[in-house]
Coordinates of C-alpha atoms in Angstrom, one line a residue:
M1 CA -16.3 -10.1 -19.6
T2 CA -13.5 -10.6 -17.0
G3 CA -15.6 -12.6 -14.6
W4 CA -13.5 -13.3 -11.5
S5 CA -10.2 -12.7 -13.3
G6 CA -10.0 -9.2 -11.8
P7 CA -10.3 -10.1 -8.1
R8 CA -8.2 -13.2 -8.6
L9 CA -5.4 -11.3 -10.3
A10 CA -5.6 -8.7 -7.5
L11 CA -5.3 -11.4 -4.8
G12 CA -2.4 -13.0 -6.7
L13 CA -0.5 -9.7 -7.1
L14 CA -1.1 -8.4 -3.5
T15 CA -1.1 -11.5 -1.3
I16 CA 0.2 -15.0 -0.8
V17 CA -3.3 -16.4 -1.6
P18 CA -3.0 -19.0 -4.4
V19 CA -5.2 -18.1 -7.2
G20 CA -4.2 -20.3 -10.1
S21 CA -3.6 -18.7 -13.4
P22 CA -6.1 -15.8 -13.9
R23 CA -6.2 -13.8 -17.2
T24 CA -3.5 -11.2 -17.4
D25 CA -4.7 -9.0 -20.3
R26 CA -5.2 -5.2 -19.9
V27 CA -9.0 -5.6 -19.3
S28 CA -8.4 -8.0 -16.4
A29 CA -5.6 -5.7 -15.2
R30 CA -7.9 -2.8 -14.9
A31 CA -10.4 -4.8 -13.0
A32 CA -7.7 -6.1 -10.7
V33 CA -6.5 -2.6 -9.9
L34 CA -10.0 -1.5 -9.1
W35 CA -10.3 -4.5 -6.7
M36 CA -7.1 -3.7 -4.9
P37 CA -8.6 -1.5 -2.1
A38 CA -11.0 -4.3 -1.4
V39 CA -8.1 -6.8 -1.2
G40 CA -6.5 -4.3 1.2
L41 CA -9.6 -4.3 3.3
A42 CA -9.6 -8.1 3.6
L43 CA -5.9 -8.1 4.4
G44 CA -6.2 -5.4 7.0
L45 CA -9.1 -7.2 8.7
A46 CA -7.2 -10.5 8.7
V47 CA -4.2 -9.0 10.4
A48 CA -6.3 -7.0 12.8
A49 CA -8.2 -10.2 13.8
A50 CA -4.9 -12.0 14.4
L51 CA -3.7 -9.1 16.6
Y52 CA -6.9 -9.1 18.5
G53 CA -6.6 -12.8 19.2
L54 CA -3.1 -12.3 20.5
R55 CA -4.2 -9.4 22.7
V56 CA -6.7 -11.7 24.3
L57 CA -4.0 -14.2 25.1
I58 CA -1.1 -12.0 26.3
G59 CA -2.6 -8.5 26.8
P60 CA -1.9 -5.3 24.9
A61 CA 2.0 -5.5 24.6
P62 CA 2.1 -2.5 22.2
I63 CA 5.6 -2.8 20.9
F64 CA 5.4 -6.5 20.3
Q65 CA 2.0 -6.1 18.5
G66 CA 3.4 -3.3 16.4
V67 CA 6.3 -5.4 15.2
L68 CA 4.1 -8.5 14.8
A69 CA 1.6 -6.5 12.6
V70 CA 4.4 -5.3 10.3
T71 CA 5.7 -8.9 10.1
L72 CA 2.3 -10.4 9.3
L73 CA 1.8 -7.8 6.6
A74 CA 5.2 -8.6 5.1
V75 CA 4.5 -12.3 5.1
A76 CA 1.0 -12.0 3.7
T77 CA 2.2 -9.9 0.8
R78 CA 5.4 -11.9 0.1
A79 CA 7.2 -8.6 1.1
T80 CA 6.8 -7.6 -2.6
H81 CA 5.9 -4.0 -1.7
L82 CA 8.9 -3.7 0.6
D83 CA 11.1 -5.1 -2.2
G84 CA 9.5 -2.5 -4.5
L85 CA 10.3 0.3 -2.0
A86 CA 14.0 -0.8 -1.8
G87 CA 14.4 -1.1 -5.5
T88 CA 12.7 2.3 -6.2
V89 CA 14.9 4.1 -3.7
D90 CA 18.0 2.5 -5.1
G91 CA 16.9 3.6 -8.6
L92 CA 16.2 7.2 -7.4
G93 CA 19.5 7.3 -5.6
N94 CA 21.4 6.2 -8.7
A95 CA 23.2 9.0 -10.5
R96 CA 23.1 7.4 -13.9
P97 CA 20.4 8.0 -16.6
A98 CA 16.9 6.4 -16.5
G99 CA 17.9 3.2 -18.4
P100 CA 20.7 2.1 -16.2
A101 CA 18.8 3.2 -13.1
L102 CA 15.9 0.9 -14.2
E103 CA 18.4 -1.9 -14.5
V104 CA 19.5 -1.3 -10.9
M105 CA 15.9 -1.6 -9.8
R106 CA 15.7 -5.0 -11.5
R107 CA 18.5 -6.5 -9.4
S108 CA 17.5 -8.8 -6.6
D109 CA 20.0 -7.3 -4.1
S110 CA 19.4 -4.0 -2.3
G111 CA 21.9 -1.2 -2.2
P112 CA 22.5 1.1 0.8
F113 CA 19.7 3.6 -0.1
G114 CA 17.2 0.7 -0.3
V115 CA 18.3 -0.8 3.0
V116 CA 18.0 2.5 4.8
A117 CA 14.6 3.1 3.3
L118 CA 13.4 -0.3 4.4
V119 CA 14.7 0.0 7.9
L120 CA 13.2 3.5 8.4
T121 CA 9.9 2.5 6.9
L122 CA 9.5 -0.7 9.0
L123 CA 10.5 1.2 12.2
L124 CA 8.0 4.0 11.6
Q125 CA 5.2 1.5 10.8
A126 CA 6.0 -0.6 13.9
A127 CA 6.2 2.5 16.2
A128 CA 3.0 3.9 14.8
L129 CA 1.1 0.6 15.2
G130 CA 2.5 0.2 18.7
H131 CA 1.1 3.6 19.6
V132 CA -2.4 2.9 18.3
V133 CA -2.3 -0.5 20.2
A134 CA -1.6 1.4 23.4
E135 CA -4.5 3.8 22.6
H136 CA -6.8 0.8 21.8
R137 CA -7.3 1.9 18.2
I138 CA -5.4 -0.8 16.4
S139 CA -8.2 -2.2 14.3
S140 CA -9.5 0.9 12.6
A141 CA -6.0 2.5 12.2
L142 CA -4.5 -0.7 10.7
V143 CA -7.3 -1.4 8.3
T144 CA -7.5 2.2 7.2
A145 CA -3.8 2.4 6.5
V146 CA -3.7 -0.9 4.6
V147 CA -6.7 0.1 2.4
A148 CA -5.2 3.5 1.8
G149 CA -1.9 2.0 0.8
R150 CA -3.7 -0.1 -1.9
L151 CA -5.9 2.9 -2.9
T152 CA -2.7 4.6 -4.0
L153 CA -2.3 1.9 -6.7
V154 CA -5.6 3.0 -8.3
W155 CA -4.2 6.5 -8.8
A156 CA -0.8 5.3 -9.8
C157 CA -2.5 3.2 -12.6
R158 CA -4.8 6.0 -13.8
R159 CA -4.9 7.0 -17.5
G160 CA -2.1 9.4 -18.4
V161 CA 0.5 7.8 -16.2
P162 CA 2.8 5.8 -18.6
A163 CA 4.8 2.7 -18.0
A164 CA 8.6 3.0 -17.7
R165 CA 9.2 -0.3 -19.6
R166 CA 7.5 -2.2 -22.3
D167 CA 7.3 -5.3 -20.1
G168 CA 6.6 -6.2 -16.5
L169 CA 3.8 -5.4 -14.1
G170 CA 4.0 -1.6 -14.8
A171 CA 3.4 -2.2 -18.5
L172 CA 0.4 -4.4 -17.7
V173 CA -1.4 -2.0 -15.4
A174 CA -0.2 1.5 -16.2
G175 CA -2.9 3.8 -17.6
T176 CA -5.7 1.3 -17.2
V177 CA -7.9 3.1 -14.7
P178 CA -10.2 6.0 -15.8
A179 CA -10.0 9.0 -13.5
P180 CA -13.7 9.0 -12.6
A181 CA -13.3 5.4 -11.3
A182 CA -10.4 6.5 -9.1
V183 CA -12.4 9.4 -7.8
V184 CA -15.4 7.2 -6.9
L185 CA -13.2 4.6 -5.2
S186 CA -11.5 7.3 -3.2
A187 CA -14.8 8.7 -2.1
L188 CA -15.9 5.2 -0.9
V189 CA -12.6 4.7 1.0
L190 CA -12.8 8.1 2.6
T191 CA -16.4 7.5 3.7
G192 CA -15.5 4.1 5.1
A193 CA -12.5 5.4 6.9
A194 CA -14.3 8.4 8.4
T195 CA -17.1 6.1 9.6
A196 CA -14.6 3.7 11.2
G197 CA -12.9 6.6 12.8
W198 CA -16.2 7.9 14.1
L199 CA -17.2 4.6 15.6
D200 CA -13.8 3.9 17.2
E201 CA -13.4 3.7 21.0
S202 CA -12.2 7.3 21.3
G203 CA -13.6 8.4 17.9
G204 CA -16.3 11.0 17.2
W205 CA -15.5 13.9 15.0
R206 CA -11.8 13.8 15.8
G207 CA -11.5 10.2 14.9
A208 CA -13.4 10.7 11.6
V209 CA -11.3 13.7 10.6
F210 CA -8.0 11.9 11.4
A211 CA -9.1 8.7 9.6
A212 CA -10.0 10.7 6.5
G213 CA -6.8 12.6 6.9
A214 CA -4.8 9.4 7.0
V215 CA -6.3 8.3 3.6
L216 CA -5.5 11.8 2.1
A217 CA -2.0 11.7 3.5
A218 CA -1.4 8.3 1.9
L219 CA -2.6 9.6 -1.5
A220 CA -0.5 12.8 -1.2
V221 CA 2.8 11.0 -0.3
A222 CA 2.3 8.4 -2.9
G223 CA 1.4 11.1 -5.5
L224 CA 4.7 12.9 -4.8
L225 CA 6.6 9.7 -5.2
L226 CA 4.8 8.9 -8.4
H227 CA 5.5 12.4 -9.8
R228 CA 9.2 12.0 -9.0
C229 CA 9.4 8.5 -10.5
V230 CA 7.6 9.5 -13.7
R231 CA 10.1 12.4 -14.2
R232 CA 13.1 10.2 -13.3
F233 CA 12.2 6.9 -15.0
G234 CA 9.7 8.0 -17.6
G235 CA 6.8 6.1 -16.0
V236 CA 5.9 3.5 -13.4
T237 CA 7.2 0.0 -12.8
G238 CA 6.1 -2.8 -10.5
H239 CA 8.7 -1.5 -8.0
V240 CA 7.3 2.0 -8.1
L241 CA 3.8 0.6 -7.4
G242 CA 5.1 -1.3 -4.4
A243 CA 6.9 1.8 -3.1
C244 CA 3.6 3.7 -3.4
V245 CA 1.9 1.1 -1.3
E246 CA 4.5 1.2 1.5
L247 CA 5.0 4.9 1.7
G248 CA 1.2 5.5 1.5
Q249 CA 0.6 3.0 4.2
T250 CA 3.3 4.5 6.4
A251 CA 1.9 8.0 6.0
A252 CA -1.6 6.8 6.9
L253 CA -0.2 5.1 10.0
L254 CA 1.6 8.2 11.2
I255 CA -1.5 10.3 10.9
A256 CA -3.5 7.7 12.7
A257 CA -0.9 7.6 15.5
A258 CA -1.1 11.4 15.8
A259 CA -4.9 11.3 16.5

């Protein structure tokens, strides 16, 4: 029995919340991955609440709120997913074999590919969030995107996806999630997102379709990245998982902004 080790480990991996020293065996890792969309829900709601409070104080201020939302997410997650994105892009951009490319990903500094990827991703996220602020749809769009980004981790850690190394986060969580569990969680997230989109201020069927589309876009983009990384590196690493979160979240925000 994992007890609360799963959710505690998920919180510790995905947020700045102090959780002590939860178990870190494969059973707890599987439970943690299955809890990650729920952690994303809590994170998205917290940031949305902060933005709502700011809006009451200073008005909509779309651009400012978009930048602030991205900043709050980075702080609340220790920017670990952004670091993963930069490392993954640097590794993919490296012309050497998988082994040396993985060592490039381990380094704390970011190369030019990683820096460009970070800048473009943050700009796209801030612009999309600014747009949905102006359209008075910030809460549902933000929460859906944050949850969708964490849902990509469930699929990235499904059985059949190997770890690229024998150590590290990738080795701990890779292949722990049964495919049926990933399908059930995805159905729950899609249903929740569609319901939130339907109930949004300018929602209805259009809002529901775009909200569900945002989740599917996140899974599709992260799936393409995952496929490329497995071919390039031989499996997943913690950096690859972080990149899946950020690119999935960005894709979901862009679809939400297009609604």
